[in-house]
Coordinates of C-alpha atoms in Angstrom, one line a residue:
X1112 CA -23.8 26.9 -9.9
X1113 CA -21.0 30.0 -9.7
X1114 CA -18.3 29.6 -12.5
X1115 CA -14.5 29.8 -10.7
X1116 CA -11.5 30.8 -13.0
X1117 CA -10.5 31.2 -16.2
X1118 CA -9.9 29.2 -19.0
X1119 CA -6.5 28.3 -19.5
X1120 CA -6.9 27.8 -23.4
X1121 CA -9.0 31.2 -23.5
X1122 CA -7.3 33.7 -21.6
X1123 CA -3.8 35.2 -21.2
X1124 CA -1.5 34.4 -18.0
X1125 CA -0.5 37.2 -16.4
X1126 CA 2.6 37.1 -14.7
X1127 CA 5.1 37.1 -13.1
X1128 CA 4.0 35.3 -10.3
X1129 CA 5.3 34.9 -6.7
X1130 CA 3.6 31.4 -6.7
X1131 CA 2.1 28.5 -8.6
X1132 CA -0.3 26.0 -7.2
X1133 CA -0.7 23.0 -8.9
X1134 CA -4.7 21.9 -8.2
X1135 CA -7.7 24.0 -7.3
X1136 CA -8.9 21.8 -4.4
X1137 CA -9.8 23.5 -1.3
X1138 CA -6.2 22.6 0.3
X1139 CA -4.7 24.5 -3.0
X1140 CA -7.4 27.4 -2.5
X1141 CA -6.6 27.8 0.7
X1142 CA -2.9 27.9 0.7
X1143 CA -3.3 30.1 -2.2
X1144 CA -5.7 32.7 -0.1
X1145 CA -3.9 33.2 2.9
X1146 CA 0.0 33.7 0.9
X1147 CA -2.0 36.7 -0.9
X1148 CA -4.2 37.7 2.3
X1149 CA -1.4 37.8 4.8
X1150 CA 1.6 38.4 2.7
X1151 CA 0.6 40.0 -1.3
X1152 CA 1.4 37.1 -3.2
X1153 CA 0.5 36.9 -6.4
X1154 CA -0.5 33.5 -6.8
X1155 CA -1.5 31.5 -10.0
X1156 CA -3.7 28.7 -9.6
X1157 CA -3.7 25.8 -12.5
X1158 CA -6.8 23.4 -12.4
X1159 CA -6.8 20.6 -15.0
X1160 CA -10.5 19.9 -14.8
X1161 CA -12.9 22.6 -16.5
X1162 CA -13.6 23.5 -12.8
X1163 CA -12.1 24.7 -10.2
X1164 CA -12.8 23.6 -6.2
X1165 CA -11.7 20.1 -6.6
X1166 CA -13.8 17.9 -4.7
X1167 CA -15.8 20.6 -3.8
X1168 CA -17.4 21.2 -7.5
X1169 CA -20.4 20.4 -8.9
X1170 CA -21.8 19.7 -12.0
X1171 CA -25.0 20.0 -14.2
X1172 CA -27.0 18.1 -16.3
X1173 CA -30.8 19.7 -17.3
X1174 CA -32.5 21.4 -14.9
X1175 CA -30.2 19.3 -12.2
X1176 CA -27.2 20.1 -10.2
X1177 CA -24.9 17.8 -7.6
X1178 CA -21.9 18.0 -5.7
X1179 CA -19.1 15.4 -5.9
X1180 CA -17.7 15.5 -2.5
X1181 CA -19.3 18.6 0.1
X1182 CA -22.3 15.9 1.1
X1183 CA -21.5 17.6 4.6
X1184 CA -18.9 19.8 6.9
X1185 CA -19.0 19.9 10.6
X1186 CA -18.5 22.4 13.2
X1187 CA -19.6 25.3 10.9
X1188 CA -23.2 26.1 12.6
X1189 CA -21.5 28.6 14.8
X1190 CA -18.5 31.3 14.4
X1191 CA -17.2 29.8 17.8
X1192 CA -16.1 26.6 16.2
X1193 CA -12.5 26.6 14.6
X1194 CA -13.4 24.8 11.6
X1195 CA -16.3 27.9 11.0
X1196 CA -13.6 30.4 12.1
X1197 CA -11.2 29.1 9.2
X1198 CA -14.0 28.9 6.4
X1199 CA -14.7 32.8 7.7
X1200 CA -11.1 33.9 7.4
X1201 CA -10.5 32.5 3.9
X1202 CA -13.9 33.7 2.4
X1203 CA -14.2 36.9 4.6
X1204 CA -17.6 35.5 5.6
X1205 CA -18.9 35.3 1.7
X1206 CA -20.0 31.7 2.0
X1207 CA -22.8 30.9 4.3
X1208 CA -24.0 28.0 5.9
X1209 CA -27.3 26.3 6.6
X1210 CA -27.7 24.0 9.3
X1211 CA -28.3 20.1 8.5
X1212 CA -31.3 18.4 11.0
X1213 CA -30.8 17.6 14.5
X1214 CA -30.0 13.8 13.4
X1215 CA -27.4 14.2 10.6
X1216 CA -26.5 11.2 10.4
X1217 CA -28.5 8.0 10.4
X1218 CA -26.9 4.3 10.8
X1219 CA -28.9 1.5 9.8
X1220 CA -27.4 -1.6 9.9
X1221 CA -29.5 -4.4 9.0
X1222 CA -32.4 -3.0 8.9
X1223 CA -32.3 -2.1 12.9
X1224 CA -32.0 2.0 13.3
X1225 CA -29.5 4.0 14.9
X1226 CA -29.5 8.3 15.0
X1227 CA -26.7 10.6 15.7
X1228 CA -27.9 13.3 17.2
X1229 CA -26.1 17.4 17.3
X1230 CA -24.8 17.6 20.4
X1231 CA -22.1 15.2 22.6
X1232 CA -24.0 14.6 25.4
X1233 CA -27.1 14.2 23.9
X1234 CA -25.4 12.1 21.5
X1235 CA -23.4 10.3 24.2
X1236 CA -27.3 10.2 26.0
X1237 CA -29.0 8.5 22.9
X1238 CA -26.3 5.6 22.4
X1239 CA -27.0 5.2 26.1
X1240 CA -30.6 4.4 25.7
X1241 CA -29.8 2.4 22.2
X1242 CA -27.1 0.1 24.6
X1243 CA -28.1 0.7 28.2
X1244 CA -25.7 -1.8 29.5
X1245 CA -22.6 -0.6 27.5
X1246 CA -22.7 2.8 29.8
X1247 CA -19.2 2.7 30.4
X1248 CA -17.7 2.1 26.8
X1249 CA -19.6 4.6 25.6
X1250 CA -18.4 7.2 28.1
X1251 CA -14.7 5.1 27.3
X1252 CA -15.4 5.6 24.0
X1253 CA -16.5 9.6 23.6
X1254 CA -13.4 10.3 25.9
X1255 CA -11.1 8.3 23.7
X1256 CA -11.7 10.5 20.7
X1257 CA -11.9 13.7 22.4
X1258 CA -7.9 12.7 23.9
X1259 CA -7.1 11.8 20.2
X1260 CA -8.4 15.0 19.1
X1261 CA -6.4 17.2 21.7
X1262 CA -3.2 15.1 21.5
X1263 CA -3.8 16.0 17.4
X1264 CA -2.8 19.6 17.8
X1265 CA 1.2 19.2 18.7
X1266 CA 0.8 16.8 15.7
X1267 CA -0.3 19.1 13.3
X1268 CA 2.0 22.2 14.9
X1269 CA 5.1 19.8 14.2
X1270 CA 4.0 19.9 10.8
X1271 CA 3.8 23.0 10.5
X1272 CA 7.6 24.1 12.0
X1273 CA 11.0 24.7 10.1
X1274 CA 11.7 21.0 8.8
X1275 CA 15.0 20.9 10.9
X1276 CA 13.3 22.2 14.2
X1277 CA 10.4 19.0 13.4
X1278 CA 13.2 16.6 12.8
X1279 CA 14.2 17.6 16.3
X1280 CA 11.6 18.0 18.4
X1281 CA 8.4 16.6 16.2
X1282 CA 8.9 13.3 18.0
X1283 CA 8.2 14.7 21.3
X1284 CA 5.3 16.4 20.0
X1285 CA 4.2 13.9 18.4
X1286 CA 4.0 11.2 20.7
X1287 CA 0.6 11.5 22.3
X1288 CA -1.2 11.8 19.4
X1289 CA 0.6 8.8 17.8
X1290 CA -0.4 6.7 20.9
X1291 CA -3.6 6.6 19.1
X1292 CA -2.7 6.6 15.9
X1293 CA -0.6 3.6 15.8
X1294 CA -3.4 1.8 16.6
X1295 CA -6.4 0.7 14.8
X1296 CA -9.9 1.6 15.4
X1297 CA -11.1 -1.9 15.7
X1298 CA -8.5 -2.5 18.9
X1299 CA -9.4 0.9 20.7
X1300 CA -13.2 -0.4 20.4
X1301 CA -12.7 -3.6 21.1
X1302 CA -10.6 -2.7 24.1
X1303 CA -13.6 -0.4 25.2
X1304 CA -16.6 -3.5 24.5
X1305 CA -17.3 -6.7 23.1
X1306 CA -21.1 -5.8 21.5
X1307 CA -20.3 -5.9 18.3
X1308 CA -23.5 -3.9 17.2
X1309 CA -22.5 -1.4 19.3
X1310 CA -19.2 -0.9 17.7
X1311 CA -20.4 -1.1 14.4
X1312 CA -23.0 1.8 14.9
X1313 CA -20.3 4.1 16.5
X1314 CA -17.8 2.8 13.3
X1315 CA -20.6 3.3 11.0
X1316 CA -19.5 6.4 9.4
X1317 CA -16.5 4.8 7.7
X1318 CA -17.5 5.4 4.3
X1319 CA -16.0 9.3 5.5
X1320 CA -12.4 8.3 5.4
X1321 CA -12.6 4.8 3.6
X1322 CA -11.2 2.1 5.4
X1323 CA -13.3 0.0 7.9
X1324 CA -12.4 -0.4 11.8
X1325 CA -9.5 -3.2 11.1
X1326 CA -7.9 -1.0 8.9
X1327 CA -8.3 2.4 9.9
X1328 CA -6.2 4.5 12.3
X1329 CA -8.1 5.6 15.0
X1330 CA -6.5 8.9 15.1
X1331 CA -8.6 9.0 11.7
X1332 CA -11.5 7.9 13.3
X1333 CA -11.7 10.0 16.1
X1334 CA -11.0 13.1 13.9
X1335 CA -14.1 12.0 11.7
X1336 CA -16.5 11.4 15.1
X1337 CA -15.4 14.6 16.7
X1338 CA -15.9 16.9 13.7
X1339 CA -19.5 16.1 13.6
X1340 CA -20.1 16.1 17.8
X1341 CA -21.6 19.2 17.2
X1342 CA -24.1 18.5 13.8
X1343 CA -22.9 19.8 10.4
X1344 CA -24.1 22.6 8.0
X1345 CA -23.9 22.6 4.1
X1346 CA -23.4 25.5 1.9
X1347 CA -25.8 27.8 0.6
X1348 CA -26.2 27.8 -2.7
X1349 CA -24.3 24.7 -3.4
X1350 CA -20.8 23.5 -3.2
X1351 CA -19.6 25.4 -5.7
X1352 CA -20.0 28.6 -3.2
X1353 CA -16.7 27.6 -1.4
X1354 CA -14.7 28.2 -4.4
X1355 CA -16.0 31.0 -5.4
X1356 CA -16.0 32.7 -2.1
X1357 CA -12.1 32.0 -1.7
X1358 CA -11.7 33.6 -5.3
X1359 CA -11.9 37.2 -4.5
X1360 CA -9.0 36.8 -1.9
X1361 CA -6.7 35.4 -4.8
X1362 CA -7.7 37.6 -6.9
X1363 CA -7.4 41.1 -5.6
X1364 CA -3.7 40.1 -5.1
X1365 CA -3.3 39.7 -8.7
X1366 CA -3.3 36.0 -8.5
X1367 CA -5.5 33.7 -11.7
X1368 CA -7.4 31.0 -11.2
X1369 CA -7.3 29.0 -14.5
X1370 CA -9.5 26.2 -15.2
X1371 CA -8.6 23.7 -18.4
X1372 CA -4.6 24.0 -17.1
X1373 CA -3.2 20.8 -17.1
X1374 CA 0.4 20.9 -15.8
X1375 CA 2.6 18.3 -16.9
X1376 CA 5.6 19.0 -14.9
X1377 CA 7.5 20.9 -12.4
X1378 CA 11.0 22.2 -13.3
X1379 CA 13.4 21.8 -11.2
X1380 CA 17.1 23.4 -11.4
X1381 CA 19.9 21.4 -10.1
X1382 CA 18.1 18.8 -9.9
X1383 CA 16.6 20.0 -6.2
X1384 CA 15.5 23.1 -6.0
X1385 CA 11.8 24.0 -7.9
X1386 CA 11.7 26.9 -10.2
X1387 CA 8.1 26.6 -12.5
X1388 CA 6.0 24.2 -14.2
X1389 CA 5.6 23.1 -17.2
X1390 CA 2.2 23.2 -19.0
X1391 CA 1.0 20.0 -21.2
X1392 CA 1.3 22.5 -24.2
X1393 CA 5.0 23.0 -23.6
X1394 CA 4.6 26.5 -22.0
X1395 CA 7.1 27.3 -19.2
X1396 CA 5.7 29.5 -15.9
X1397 CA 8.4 30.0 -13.5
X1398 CA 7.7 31.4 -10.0
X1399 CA 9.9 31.0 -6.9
X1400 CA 7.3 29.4 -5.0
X1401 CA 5.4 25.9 -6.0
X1402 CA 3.0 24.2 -4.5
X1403 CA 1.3 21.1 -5.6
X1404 CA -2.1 19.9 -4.5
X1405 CA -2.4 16.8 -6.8
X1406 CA -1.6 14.5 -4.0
X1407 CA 1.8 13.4 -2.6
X1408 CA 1.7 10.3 -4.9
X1409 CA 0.8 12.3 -8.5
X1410 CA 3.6 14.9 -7.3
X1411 CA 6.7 12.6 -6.7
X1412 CA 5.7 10.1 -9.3
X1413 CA 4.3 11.9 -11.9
X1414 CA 5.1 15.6 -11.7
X1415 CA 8.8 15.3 -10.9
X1416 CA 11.6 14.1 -12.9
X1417 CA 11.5 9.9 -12.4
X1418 CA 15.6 10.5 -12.1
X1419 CA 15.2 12.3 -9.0
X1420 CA 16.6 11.1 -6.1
X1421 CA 14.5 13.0 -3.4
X1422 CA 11.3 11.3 -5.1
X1423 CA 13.0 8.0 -4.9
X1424 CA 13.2 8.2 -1.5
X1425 CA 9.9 9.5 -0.6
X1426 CA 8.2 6.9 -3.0
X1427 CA 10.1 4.3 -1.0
X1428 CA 8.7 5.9 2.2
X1429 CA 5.1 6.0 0.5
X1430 CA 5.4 2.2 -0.9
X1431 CA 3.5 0.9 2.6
X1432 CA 0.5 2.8 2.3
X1433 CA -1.9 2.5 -0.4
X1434 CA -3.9 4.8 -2.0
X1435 CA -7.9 5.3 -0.7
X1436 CA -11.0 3.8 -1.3
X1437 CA -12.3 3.9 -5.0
X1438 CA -16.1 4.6 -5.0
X1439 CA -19.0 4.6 -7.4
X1440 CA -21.9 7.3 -6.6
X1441 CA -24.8 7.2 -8.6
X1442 CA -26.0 10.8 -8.9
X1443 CA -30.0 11.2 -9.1
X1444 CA -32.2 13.3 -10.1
X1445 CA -36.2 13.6 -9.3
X1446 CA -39.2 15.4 -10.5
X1447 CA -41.6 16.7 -7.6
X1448 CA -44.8 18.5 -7.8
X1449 CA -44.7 21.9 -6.5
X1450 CA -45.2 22.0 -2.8
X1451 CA -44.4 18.9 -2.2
X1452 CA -41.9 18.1 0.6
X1453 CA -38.2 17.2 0.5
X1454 CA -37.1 13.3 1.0
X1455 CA -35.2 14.9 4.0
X1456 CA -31.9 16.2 4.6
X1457 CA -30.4 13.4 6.9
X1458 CA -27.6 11.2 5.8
X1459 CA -28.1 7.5 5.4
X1460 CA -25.6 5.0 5.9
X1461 CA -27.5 1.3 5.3
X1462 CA -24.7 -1.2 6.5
X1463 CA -25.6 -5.0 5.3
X1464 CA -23.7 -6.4 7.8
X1465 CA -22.7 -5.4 11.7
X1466 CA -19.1 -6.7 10.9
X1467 CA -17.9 -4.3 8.3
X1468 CA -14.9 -5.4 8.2
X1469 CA -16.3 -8.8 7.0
X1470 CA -19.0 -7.1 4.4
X1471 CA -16.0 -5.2 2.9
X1472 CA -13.9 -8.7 2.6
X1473 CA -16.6 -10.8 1.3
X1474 CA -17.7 -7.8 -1.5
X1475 CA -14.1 -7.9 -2.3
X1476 CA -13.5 -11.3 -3.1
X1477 CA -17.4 -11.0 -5.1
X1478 CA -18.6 -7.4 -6.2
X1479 CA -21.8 -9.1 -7.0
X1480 CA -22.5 -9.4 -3.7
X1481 CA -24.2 -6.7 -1.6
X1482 CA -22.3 -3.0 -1.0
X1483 CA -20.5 -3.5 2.4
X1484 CA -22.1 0.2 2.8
X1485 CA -24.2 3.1 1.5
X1486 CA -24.2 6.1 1.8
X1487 CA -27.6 8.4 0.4
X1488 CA -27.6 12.2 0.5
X1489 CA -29.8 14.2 -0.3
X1490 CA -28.4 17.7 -1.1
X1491 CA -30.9 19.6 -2.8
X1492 CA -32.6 19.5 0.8
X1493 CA -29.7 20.7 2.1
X1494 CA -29.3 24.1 0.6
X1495 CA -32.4 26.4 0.5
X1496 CA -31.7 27.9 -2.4
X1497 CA -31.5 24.9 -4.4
X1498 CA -36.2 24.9 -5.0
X1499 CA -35.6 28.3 -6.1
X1500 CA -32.7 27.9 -8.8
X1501 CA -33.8 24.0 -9.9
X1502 CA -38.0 24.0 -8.9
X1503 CA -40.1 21.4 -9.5
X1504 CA -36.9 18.9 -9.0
X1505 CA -34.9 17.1 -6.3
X1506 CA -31.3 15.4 -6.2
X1507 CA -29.9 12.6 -4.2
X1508 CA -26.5 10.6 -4.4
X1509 CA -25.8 7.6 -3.7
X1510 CA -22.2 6.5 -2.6
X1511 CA -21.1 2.8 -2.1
X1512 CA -17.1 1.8 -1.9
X1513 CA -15.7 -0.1 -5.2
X1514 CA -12.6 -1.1 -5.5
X1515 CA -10.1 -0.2 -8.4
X1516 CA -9.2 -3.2 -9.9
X1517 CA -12.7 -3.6 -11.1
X1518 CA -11.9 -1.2 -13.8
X1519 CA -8.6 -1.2 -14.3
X1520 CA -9.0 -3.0 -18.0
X1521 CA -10.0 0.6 -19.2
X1522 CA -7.9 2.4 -18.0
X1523 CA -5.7 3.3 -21.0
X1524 CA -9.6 4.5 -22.6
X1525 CA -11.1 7.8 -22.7
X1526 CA -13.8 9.7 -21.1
X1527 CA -17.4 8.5 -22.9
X1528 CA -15.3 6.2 -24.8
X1529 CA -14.4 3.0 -23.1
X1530 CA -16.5 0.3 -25.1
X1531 CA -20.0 -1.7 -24.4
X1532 CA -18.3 -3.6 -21.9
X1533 CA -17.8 -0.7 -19.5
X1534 CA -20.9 0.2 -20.3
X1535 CA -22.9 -2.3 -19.8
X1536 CA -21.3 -2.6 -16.4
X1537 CA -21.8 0.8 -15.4
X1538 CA -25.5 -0.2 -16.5
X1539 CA -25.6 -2.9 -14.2
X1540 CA -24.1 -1.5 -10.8
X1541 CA -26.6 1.7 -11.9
X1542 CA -29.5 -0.7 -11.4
X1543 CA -28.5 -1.9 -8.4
X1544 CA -27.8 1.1 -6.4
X1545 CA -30.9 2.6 -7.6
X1546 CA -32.2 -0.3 -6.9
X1547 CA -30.9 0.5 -3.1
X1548 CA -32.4 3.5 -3.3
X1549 CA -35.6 2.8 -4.2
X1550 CA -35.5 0.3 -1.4
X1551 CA -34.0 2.4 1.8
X1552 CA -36.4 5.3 0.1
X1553 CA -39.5 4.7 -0.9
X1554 CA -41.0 7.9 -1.7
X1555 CA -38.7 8.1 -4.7
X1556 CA -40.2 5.7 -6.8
X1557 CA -42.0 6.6 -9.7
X1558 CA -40.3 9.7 -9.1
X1559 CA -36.6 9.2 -11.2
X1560 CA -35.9 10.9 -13.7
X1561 CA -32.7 10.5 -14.5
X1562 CA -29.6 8.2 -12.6
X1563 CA -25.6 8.8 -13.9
X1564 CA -23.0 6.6 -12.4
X1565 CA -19.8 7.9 -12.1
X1566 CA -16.6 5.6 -11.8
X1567 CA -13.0 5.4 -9.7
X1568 CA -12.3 6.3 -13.7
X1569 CA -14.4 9.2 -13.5
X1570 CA -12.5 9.9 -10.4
X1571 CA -9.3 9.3 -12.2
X1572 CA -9.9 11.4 -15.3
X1573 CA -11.3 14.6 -13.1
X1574 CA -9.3 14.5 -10.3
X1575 CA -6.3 12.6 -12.0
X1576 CA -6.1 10.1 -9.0
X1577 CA -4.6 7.2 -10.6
X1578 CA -6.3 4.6 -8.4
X1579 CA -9.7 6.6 -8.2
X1580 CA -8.9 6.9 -5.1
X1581 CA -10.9 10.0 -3.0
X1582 CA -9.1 10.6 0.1
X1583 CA -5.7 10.7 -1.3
X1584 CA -3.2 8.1 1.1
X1585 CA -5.2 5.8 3.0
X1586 CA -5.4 6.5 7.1
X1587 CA -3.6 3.5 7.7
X1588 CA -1.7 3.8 10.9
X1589 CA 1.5 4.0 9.3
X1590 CA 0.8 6.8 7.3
X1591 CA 0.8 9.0 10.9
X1592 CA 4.3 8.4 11.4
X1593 CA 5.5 8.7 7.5
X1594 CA 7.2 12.1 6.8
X1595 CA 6.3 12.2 3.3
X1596 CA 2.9 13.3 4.3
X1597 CA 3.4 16.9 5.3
X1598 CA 4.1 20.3 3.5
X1599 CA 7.7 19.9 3.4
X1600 CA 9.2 17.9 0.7
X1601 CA 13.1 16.9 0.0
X1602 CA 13.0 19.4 -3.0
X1603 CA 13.5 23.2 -2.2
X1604 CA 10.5 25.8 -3.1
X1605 CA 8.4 22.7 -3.3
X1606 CA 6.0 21.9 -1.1
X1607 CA 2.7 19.6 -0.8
X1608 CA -1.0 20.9 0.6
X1609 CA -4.4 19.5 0.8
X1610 CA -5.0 15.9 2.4
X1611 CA -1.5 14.7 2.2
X1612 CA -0.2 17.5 4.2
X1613 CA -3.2 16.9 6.8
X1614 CA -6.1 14.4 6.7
X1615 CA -8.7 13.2 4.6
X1616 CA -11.6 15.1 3.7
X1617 CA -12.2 18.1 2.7
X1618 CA -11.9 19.9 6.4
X1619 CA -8.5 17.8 6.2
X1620 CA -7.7 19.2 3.5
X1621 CA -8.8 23.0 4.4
X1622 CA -6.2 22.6 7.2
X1623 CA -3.6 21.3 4.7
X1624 CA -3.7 24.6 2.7
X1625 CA -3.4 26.2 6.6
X1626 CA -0.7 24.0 7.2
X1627 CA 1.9 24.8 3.6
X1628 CA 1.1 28.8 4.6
X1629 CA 2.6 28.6 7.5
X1630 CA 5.6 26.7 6.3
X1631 CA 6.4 29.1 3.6
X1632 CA 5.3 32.0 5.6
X1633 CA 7.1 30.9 8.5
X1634 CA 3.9 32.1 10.5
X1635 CA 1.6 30.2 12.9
X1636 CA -1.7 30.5 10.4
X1637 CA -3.4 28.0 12.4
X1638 CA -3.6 30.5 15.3
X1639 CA -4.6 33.3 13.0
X1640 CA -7.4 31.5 11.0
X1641 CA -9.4 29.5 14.0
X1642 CA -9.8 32.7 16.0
X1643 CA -13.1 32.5 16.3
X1644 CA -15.4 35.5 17.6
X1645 CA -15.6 36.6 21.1
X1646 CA -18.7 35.3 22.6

């Protein structure tokens, strides 16, 4: 694991600075990188966890290490794909990737089997032979996504324009791309087929933007689907590597990354226009730049005055669509004999129920009842370097969707203090998803040696998502058309990154941070970042 940053509490900050981001999280980082690669900003970074990368950190317990959100990125196996192309630019090729198997992702669903394969066609070829007589919603169903994805790009530019010019013309280049997004993913499938195990294995990936096919936008959807066409990669060394490959960028500007930094504020001046922050000590940094990647929510409802009429406005506009999934992931770690094998790097996703609509509506009304879906990594297998740094020992993670109000009781508690109830409970759900584990993988019993649960509260204290939420705003369909979701914000020198100024995930969330640089830089970084390598 690479340390990223500076303590807060420990070390002096050095300014003046040109701009403050509020949040570490690769949308922040990346923001952050290209105001000090393309323009010599110094820019301070202030992380309130005790490490920086957001949702792409890890921690350590023993001889173990995880990752709490990195479980896998796609089109980064080549320098021809955009996604790679941006990774590249922002880490001037520092981080490296390893390629996941040929099936990265498996579906099971009841038992019954279903791979995803690298490759379109030969992933459009194996649902083929899985559903010979649903030929043509297959081929429906690929081209749907790819139009999404095309019609995604005028989207995303409209984001990315002077706010006066978007007000303007964004409609028009919008309106493609909204076509899909208005409408959910179960109508596009069920417009395409009516074999419901067919759309539940091409939905079965849900778990990657948290809603399932009656709820989702299908703009989402497709987004998620096309990403990993092509297979997916995982970083070497761990996911800590992306934050401290960005680093150096930041860095050699000038800029500070401090870790421990918990801002409790930002200051405005006439009650519009952004001028600092202020720290949860009291201490004032001003810069003329600020930009927040705590989530639109946290920054209009928390971080800004709760007189202020531009975040009464924009809460009003954000009242409609609720906050992501909460999870629970139970993070595992396994003794192996040297020279023995790997469980295998392929994702599982064990669905009790082809409906998942239904399974997440029936665990809903009883949380006793079985996890609507799971979702077991396994990233030690991922990273080659991990047998080397951690030998002798394995780690998996297993994810399943919670929801909130399961915990909300403790929420006014504390980290490792929130009673024998809590824990108890945490006890419980531990049991059964190892329990799940132990069942979908065999080969890991007897082999445990230790199993820690982690919480939406856990999500909540790190990541200071109020709702535990992981994905920031849901991908309802009306999220698409609301304009509080985007860099710009009502308040001058203010603006938002990460997966409220894009999508969910962390990709999403990389293209966020593209997205606020060229709004304040008044450049096209998207066209500067995806260039990808002549072939």
């Amino acid at each position: 694991m690479r340390q990223t940053g500076q303590s807060y509490k420990q070390h002096s900050v050095n300014g003046p600075f040109d701009a403050i981001v509020i949040g570490s999280g690769i949308g922040g980082l990346t923001a952050a990188a290209l105001l000090a690669k393309h323009a010599g900003k110094k820019v301070l970074v202030l992380e309130r966890h005790y490490a920086s990368g957001g949702f792409t950190h890890v921690f350590h317990r023993r001889d173990y290490e995880w990752d709490v959100g990195v479980h896998y990125i796609g089109q980064v196996n080549s320098p021809h794909f955009t996604t790679r192309a941006a990774f590249d630019h922002i880490t001037e090729e520092r981080l490296r990737w390893n390629p996941m198997p040929d099936v990265y992702d498996r579906i099971i669903i009841a038992g019954r089997k279903y791979d995803f394969p690298s490759g379109i066609e030969r992933f459009r070829e194996r649902m083929k032979q899985y559903f010979p007589d649903e030929v043509a919603a297959i081929d429906g169903y690929i081209a749907a996504v790819c139009a999404a994805v095309a019609a995604s790009s005028m989207y995303f530019a409209q984001k990315a324009i002077p706010a006066p010019i978007a007000r303007l013309i964004g409609p028009l280049m919008s309106r493609r791309f909204l076509r899909y997004a208005d409408q959910t993913t179960a109508q596009v499938l069920n417009s395409l087929t009516r074999n419901k195990e067919l759309i539940a294995v091409l939905t079965g990936q849900w778990g990657d933007y948290g809603l399932p096919p009656a709820q989702s936008s299908f703009a989402m959807h497709a987004t998620i689907a096309h990403h990993y066409f092509e297979g997916a990669g995982y970083p070497v060394g761990g996911a800590s590597e992306i934050a401290a490959s960005i680093a150096p960028i930041i860095e050699r500007a000038g800029g500070q990354i401090m870790v421990s930094a918990d801002v409790a504020g930002i200051l405005l001046e006439g009650g519009s226009k952004a001028v600092g922050v202020r720290m949860a000590d009291g201490t004032e940094i001003r810069a003329k730049t600020i930009i927040s990647d705590a989530g639109a929510y946290n920054t209009f409802a928390r971080l800004l005055p709760v007189n202020s009429s531009a975040s009464r406005g924009v809460l009003e506009e954000m009242k409609n669509i609720p906050p992501s999934m909460s999870h629970l992931c139970l993070y595992v770690g396994l003794k192996r004999s040297p020279g023995e094998p790997e469980f295998g790097a392929t994702n599982l996703w064990i669905c009790c129920d082809p409906d998942h609509d239904a399974s997440f509506a029936r665990f809903e009304k009883d949380p006793s009842g079985p996890f609507p879906v799971l979702f077991i990594s396994f990233p030690s297998a991922k990273d080659p370097t991990f047998a080397e740094r951690y030998p002798g020992r394995s780690t998996i993670e297993v994810v399943a969707p919670t929801h909130y109000r399961m915990f909300d009781r403790w929420s006014e508690t504390t980290w490792k203090r929130r009673g024998t109830e809590y824990n108890d409970l945490k006890q419980t759900l531990t049991v059964r998803l190892r329990e799940e584990l132990e069942r979908n993988v065999p080969a890991t019993r007897g082999k445990i040696d230790t199993a820690e649960l982690s919480t939406p509260l856990s999500t909540r204290h790190f990541a200071n998502y109020q709702s535990g939420e992981i994905y920031g705003a849901s991908c309802v369909p009306a999220r698409f058309r609301a304009r509080a979701f985007g860099a710009h914000t009502p308040i001058r020198n203010l603006y938002l990154t990460g997966q409220d100024a894009s999508v969910a995930g962390v990709t999403g969330a990389l293209f966020g941070g593209v997205i606020t640089a060229s709004v304040i830089l008044r450049r096209n970084m998207m066209g500067v970042v995806s260039r990808t390598k002549a072939k």
